[in-house]
Each structure stands twice: as structure tokens, then as C-alpha cells.
JSON list of C-alpha atoms in Angstrom, two decimals:
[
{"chain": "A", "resi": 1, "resn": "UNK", "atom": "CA", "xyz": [2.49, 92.08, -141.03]},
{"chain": "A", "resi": 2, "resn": "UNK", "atom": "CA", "xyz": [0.17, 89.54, -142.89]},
{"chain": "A", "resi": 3, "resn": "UNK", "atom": "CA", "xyz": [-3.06, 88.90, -141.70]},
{"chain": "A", "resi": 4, "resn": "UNK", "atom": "CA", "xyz": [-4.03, 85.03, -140.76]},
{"chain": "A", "resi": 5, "resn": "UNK", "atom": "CA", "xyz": [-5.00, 83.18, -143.34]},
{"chain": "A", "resi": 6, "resn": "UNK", "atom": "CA", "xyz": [-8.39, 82.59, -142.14]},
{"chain": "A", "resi": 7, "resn": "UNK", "atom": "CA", "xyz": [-9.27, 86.46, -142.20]},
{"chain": "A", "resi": 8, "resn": "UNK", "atom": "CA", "xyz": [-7.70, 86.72, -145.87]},
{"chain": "A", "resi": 9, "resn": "UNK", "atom": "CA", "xyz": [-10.15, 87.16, -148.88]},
{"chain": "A", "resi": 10, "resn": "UNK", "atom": "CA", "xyz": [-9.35, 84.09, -150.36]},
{"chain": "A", "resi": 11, "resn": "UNK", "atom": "CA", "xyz": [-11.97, 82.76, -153.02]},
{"chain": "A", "resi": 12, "resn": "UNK", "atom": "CA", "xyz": [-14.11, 80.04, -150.91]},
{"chain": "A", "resi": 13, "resn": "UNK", "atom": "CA", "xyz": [-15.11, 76.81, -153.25]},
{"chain": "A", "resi": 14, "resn": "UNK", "atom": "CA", "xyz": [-19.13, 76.77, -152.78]},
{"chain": "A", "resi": 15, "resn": "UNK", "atom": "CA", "xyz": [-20.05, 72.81, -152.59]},
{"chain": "A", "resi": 16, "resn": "UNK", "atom": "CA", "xyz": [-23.25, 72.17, -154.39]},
{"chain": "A", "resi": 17, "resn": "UNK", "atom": "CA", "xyz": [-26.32, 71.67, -152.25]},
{"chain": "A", "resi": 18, "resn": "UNK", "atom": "CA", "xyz": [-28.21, 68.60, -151.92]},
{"chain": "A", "resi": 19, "resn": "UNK", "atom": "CA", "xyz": [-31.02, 69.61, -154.10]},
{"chain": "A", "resi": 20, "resn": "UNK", "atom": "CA", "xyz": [-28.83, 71.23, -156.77]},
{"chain": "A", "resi": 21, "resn": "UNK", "atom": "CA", "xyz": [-27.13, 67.24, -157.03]},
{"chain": "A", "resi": 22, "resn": "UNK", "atom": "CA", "xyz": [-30.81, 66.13, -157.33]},
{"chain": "A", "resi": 23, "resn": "UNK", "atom": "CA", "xyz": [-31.56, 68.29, -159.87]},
{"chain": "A", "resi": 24, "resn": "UNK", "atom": "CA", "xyz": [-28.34, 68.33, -161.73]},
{"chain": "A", "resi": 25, "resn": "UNK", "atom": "CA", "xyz": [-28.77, 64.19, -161.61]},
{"chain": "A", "resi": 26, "resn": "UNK", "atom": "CA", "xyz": [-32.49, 64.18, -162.77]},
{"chain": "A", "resi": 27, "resn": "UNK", "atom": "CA", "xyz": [-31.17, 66.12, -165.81]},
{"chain": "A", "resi": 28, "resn": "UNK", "atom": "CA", "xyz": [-28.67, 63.80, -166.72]},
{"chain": "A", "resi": 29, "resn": "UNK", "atom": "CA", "xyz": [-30.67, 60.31, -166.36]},
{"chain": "A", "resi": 30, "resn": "UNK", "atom": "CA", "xyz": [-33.73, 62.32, -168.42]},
{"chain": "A", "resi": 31, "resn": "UNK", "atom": "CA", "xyz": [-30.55, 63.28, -170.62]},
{"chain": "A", "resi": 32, "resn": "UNK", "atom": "CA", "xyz": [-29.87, 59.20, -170.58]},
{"chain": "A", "resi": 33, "resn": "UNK", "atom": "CA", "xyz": [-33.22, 58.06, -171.25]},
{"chain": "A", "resi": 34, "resn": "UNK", "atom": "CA", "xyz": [-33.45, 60.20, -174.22]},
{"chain": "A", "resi": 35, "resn": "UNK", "atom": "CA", "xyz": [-29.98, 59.04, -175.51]},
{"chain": "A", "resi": 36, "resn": "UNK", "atom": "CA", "xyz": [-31.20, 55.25, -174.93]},
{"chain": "A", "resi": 37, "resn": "UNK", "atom": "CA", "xyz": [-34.84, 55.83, -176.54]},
{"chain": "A", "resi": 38, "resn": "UNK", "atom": "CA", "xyz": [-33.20, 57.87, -179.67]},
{"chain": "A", "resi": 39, "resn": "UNK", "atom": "CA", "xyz": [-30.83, 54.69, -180.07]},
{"chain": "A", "resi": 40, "resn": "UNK", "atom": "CA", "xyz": [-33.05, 52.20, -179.36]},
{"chain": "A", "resi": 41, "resn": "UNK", "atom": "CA", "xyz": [-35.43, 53.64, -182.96]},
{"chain": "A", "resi": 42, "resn": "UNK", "atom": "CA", "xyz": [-32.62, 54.84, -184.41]},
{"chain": "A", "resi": 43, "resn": "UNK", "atom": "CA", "xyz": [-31.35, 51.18, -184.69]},
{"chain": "A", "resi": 44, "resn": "UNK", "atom": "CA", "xyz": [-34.64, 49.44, -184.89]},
{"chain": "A", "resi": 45, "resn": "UNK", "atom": "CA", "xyz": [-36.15, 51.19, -188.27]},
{"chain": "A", "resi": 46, "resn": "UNK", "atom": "CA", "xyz": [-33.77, 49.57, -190.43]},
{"chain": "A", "resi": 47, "resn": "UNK", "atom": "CA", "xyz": [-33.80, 46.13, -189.18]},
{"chain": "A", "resi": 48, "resn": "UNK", "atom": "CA", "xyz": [-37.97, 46.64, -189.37]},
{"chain": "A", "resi": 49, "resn": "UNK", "atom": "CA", "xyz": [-37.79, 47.79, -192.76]},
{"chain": "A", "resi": 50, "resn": "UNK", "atom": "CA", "xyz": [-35.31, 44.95, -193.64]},
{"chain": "A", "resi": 51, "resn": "UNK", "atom": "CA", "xyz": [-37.09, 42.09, -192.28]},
{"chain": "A", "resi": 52, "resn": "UNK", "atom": "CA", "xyz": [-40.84, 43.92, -193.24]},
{"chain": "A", "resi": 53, "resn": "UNK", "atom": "CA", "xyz": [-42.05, 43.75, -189.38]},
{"chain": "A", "resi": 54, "resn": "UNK", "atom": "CA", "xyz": [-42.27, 47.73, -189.23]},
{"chain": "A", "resi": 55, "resn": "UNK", "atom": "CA", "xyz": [-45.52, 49.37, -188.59]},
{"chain": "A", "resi": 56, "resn": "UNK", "atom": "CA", "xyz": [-46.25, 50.02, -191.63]},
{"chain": "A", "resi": 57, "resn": "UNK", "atom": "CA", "xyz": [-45.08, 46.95, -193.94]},
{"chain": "A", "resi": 58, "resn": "UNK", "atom": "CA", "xyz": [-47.81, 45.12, -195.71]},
{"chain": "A", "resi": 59, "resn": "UNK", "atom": "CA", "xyz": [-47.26, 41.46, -195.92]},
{"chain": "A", "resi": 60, "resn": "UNK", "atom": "CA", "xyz": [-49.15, 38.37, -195.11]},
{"chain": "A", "resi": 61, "resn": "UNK", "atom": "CA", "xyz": [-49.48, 36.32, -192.25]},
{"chain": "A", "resi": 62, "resn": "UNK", "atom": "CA", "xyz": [-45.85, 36.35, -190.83]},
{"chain": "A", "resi": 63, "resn": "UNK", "atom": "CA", "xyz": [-44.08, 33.23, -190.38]},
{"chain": "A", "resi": 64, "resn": "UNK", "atom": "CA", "xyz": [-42.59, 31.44, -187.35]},
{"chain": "A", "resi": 65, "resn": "UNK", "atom": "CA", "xyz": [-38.89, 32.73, -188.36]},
{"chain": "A", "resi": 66, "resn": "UNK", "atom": "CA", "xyz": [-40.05, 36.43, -188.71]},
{"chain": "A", "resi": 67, "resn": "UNK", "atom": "CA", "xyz": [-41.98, 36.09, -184.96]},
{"chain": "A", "resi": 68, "resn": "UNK", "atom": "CA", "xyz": [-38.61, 34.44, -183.79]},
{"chain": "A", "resi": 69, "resn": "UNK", "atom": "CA", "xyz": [-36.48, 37.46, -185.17]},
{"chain": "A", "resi": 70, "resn": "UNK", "atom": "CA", "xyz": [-38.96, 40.23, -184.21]},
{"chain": "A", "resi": 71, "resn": "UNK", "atom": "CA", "xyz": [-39.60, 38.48, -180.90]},
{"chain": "A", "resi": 72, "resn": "UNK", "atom": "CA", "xyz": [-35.41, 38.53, -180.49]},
{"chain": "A", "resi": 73, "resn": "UNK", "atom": "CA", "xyz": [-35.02, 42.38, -181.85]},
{"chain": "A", "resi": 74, "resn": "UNK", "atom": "CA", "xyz": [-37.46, 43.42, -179.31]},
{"chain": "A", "resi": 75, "resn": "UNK", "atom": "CA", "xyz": [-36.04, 40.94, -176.45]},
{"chain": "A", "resi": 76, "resn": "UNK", "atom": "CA", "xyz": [-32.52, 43.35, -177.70]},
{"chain": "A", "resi": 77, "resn": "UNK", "atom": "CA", "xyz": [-34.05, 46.46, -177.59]},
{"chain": "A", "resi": 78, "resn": "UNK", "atom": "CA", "xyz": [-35.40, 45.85, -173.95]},
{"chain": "A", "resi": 79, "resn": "UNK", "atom": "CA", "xyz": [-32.59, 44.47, -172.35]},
{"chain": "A", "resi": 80, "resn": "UNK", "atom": "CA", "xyz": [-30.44, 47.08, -173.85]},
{"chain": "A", "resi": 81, "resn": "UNK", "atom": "CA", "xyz": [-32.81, 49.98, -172.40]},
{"chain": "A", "resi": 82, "resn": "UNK", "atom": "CA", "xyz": [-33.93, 48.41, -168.82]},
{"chain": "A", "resi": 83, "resn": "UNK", "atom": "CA", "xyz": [-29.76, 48.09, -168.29]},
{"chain": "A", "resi": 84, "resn": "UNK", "atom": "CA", "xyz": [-29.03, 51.57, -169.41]},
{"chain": "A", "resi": 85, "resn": "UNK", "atom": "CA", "xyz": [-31.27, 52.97, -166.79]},
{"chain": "A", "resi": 86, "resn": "UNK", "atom": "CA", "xyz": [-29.82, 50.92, -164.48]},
{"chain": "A", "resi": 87, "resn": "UNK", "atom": "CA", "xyz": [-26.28, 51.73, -165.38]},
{"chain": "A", "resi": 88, "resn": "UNK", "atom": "CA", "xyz": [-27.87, 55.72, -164.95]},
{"chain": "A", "resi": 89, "resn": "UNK", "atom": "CA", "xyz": [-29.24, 54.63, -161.62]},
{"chain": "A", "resi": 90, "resn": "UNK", "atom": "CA", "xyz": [-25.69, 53.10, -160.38]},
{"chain": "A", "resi": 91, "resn": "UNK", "atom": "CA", "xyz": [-24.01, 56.12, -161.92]},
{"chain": "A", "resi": 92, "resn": "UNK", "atom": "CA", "xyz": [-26.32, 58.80, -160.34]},
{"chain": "A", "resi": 93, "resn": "UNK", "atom": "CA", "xyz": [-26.54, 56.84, -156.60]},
{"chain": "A", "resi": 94, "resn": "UNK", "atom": "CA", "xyz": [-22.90, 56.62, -156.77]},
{"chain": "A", "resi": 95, "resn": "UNK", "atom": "CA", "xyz": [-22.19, 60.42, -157.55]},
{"chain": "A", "resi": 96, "resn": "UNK", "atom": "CA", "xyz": [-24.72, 61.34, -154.49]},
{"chain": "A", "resi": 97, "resn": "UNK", "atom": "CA", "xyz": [-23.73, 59.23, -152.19]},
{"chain": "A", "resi": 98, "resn": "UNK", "atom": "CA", "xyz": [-21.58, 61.22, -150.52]},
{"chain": "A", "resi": 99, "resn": "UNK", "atom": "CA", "xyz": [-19.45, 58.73, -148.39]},
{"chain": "A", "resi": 100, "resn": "UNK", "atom": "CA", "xyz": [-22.24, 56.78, -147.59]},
{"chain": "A", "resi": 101, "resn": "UNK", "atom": "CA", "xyz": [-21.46, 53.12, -147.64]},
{"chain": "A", "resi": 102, "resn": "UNK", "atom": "CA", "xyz": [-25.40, 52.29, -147.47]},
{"chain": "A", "resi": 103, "resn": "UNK", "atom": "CA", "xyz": [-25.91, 54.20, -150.88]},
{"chain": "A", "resi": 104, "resn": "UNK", "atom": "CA", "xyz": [-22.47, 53.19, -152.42]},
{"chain": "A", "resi": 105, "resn": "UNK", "atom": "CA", "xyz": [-23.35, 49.46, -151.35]},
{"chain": "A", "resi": 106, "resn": "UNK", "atom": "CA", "xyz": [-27.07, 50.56, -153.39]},
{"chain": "A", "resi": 107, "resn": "UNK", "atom": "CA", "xyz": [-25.21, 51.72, -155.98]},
{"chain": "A", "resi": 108, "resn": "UNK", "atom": "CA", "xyz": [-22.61, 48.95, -157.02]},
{"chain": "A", "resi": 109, "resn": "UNK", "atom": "CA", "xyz": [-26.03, 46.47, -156.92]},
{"chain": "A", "resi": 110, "resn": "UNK", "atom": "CA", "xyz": [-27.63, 48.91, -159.41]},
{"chain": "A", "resi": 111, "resn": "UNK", "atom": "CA", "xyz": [-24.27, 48.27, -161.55]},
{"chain": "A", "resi": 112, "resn": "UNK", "atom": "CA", "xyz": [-24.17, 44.79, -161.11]},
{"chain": "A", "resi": 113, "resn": "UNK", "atom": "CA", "xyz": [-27.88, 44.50, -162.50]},
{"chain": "A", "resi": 114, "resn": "UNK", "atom": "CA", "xyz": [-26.82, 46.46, -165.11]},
{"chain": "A", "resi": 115, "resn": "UNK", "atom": "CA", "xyz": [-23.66, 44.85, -166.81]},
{"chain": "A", "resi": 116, "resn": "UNK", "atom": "CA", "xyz": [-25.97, 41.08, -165.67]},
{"chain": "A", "resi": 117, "resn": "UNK", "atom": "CA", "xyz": [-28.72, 43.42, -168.19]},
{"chain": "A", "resi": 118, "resn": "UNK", "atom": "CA", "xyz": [-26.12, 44.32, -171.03]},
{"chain": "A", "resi": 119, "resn": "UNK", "atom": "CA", "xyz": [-24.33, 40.53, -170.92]},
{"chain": "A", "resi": 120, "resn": "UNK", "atom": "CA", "xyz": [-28.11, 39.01, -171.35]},
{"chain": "A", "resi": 121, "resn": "UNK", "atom": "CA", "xyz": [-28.73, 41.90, -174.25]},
{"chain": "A", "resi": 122, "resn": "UNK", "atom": "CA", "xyz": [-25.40, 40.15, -175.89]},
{"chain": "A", "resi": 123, "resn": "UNK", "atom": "CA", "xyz": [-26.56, 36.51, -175.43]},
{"chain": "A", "resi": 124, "resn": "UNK", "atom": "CA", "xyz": [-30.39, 36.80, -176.50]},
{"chain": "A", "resi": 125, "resn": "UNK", "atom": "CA", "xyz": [-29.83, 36.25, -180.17]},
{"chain": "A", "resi": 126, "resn": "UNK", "atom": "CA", "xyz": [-27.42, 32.91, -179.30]},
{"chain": "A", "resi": 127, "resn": "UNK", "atom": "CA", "xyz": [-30.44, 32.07, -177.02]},
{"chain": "A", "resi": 128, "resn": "UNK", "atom": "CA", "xyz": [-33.39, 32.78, -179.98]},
{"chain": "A", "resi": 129, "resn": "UNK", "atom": "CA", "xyz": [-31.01, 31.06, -182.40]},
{"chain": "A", "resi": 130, "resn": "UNK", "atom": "CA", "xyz": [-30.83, 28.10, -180.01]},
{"chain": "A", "resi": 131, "resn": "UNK", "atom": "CA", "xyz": [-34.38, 28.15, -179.88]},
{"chain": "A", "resi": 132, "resn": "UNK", "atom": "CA", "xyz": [-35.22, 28.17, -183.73]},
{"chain": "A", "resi": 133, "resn": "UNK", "atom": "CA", "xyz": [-32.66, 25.34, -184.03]},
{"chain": "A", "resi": 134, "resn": "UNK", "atom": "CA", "xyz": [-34.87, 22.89, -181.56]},
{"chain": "A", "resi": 135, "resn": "UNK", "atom": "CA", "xyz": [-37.96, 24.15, -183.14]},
{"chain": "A", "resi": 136, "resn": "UNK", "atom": "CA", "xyz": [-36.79, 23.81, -186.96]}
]
């Protein structure tokens, strides 16, 4: 005769606690900041050293075009960063909500904000070009 199956030694699935999922999502928005910052100066050296705006270019006083364009690159670079932690945020609120509709109601406004974030990032040069076309 078998035994019940609640007295067999069957392998029992351990569900993370509440501040492993803390921990285990701090590590993965520090992970996501870090991605975000590497890309964000990975892909703004060359367009500094292309247009001369970097740190250390020498040039003379810059013109109206070259405070339009660095103005735009770092209008980019911000959007681009401030929506990534949001989309982090959403992700990470979303993953420990655990059923809650309060938190997944938190978290789809945290996604929201973020694609509104990345669709801006896509529009700002149309809007700087705009802008340096009135201006001249």
C-alpha cells in the first residue's frame, strides 16, 4: 500500500521571499541603469567628437546651430534614460506585485510614462529641427 500523497517525499518548490524579490529586483534595475548610462556615452562620444562639442574640443565661440544640436543630443540622451528607468520601474512593480491590482494598476502607469518618454525621445530632433527652421 502507497502512502498519501501528502506524506510522500516529494521535492517541495520553495517560493522566493519577499525580500529575496527586493533584492533580486534592486540588482536588475542597478543592472538597467548601468546598461542605460554605458549606452547613453557609448553613443554620445562620437556624435561629440563629430560635431566638436565634447569636453575636450577646442573651438571658438560655438554657434547657434551647434547649441541647437548639442541642446537636441542632450534633450535625446535624457529622454532616452529618464524612460528606461521608468520602463525598469513598470517592469520591476509588475514582477512584485503579486496579484495586487493596486501595484499592477502602479505599474502599467510607470509603463505608460515610459513608452509617452521613448515616443518624445523619437520626436525631439523633428521638434529642434522645427525650431531651427523658425529661427533660421
Amino acid at each position: 500500500m502507497t502512502p498519501p500523497a501528502e506524506t510522500r517525499n516529494t521535492p517541495t518548490r520553495k517560493t522566493p521571499t519577499r525580500k529575496k524579490l527586493i533584492r533580486r529586483a534592486l540588482s536588475v534595475l542597478a543592472a538597467s541603469v548601468g546598461a542605460a548610462g554605458l549606452a547613453v556615452l557609448v553613443l554620445a562620444a562620437p556624435a561629440a567628437a563629430a560635431t566638436g562639442h565634447g569636453f575636450l574640443a577646442v573651438a571658438g565661440p560655438p554657434s547657434l546651430t551647434g547649441v541647437i544640436d548639442a541642446l537636441r543630443n542632450w534633450l535625446v540622451g535624457l529622454l532616452a534614460a529618464v524612460a528606461t528607468l521608468f520602463l525598469t520601474i513598470g517592469g520591476l512593480r509588475y514582477l512584485t506585485a503579486g496579484g495586487d491590482p493596486v501595484q499592477v494598476e502602479r505599474a502599467k502607469t510607470a509603463l505608460k510614462s515610459a513608452a509617452i518618454g521613448y515616443a518624445l525621445a523619437a520626436l525631439a530632433p523633428l521638434l529642434v529641427s522645427i525650431l531651427t527652421s523658425v529661427v533660421g
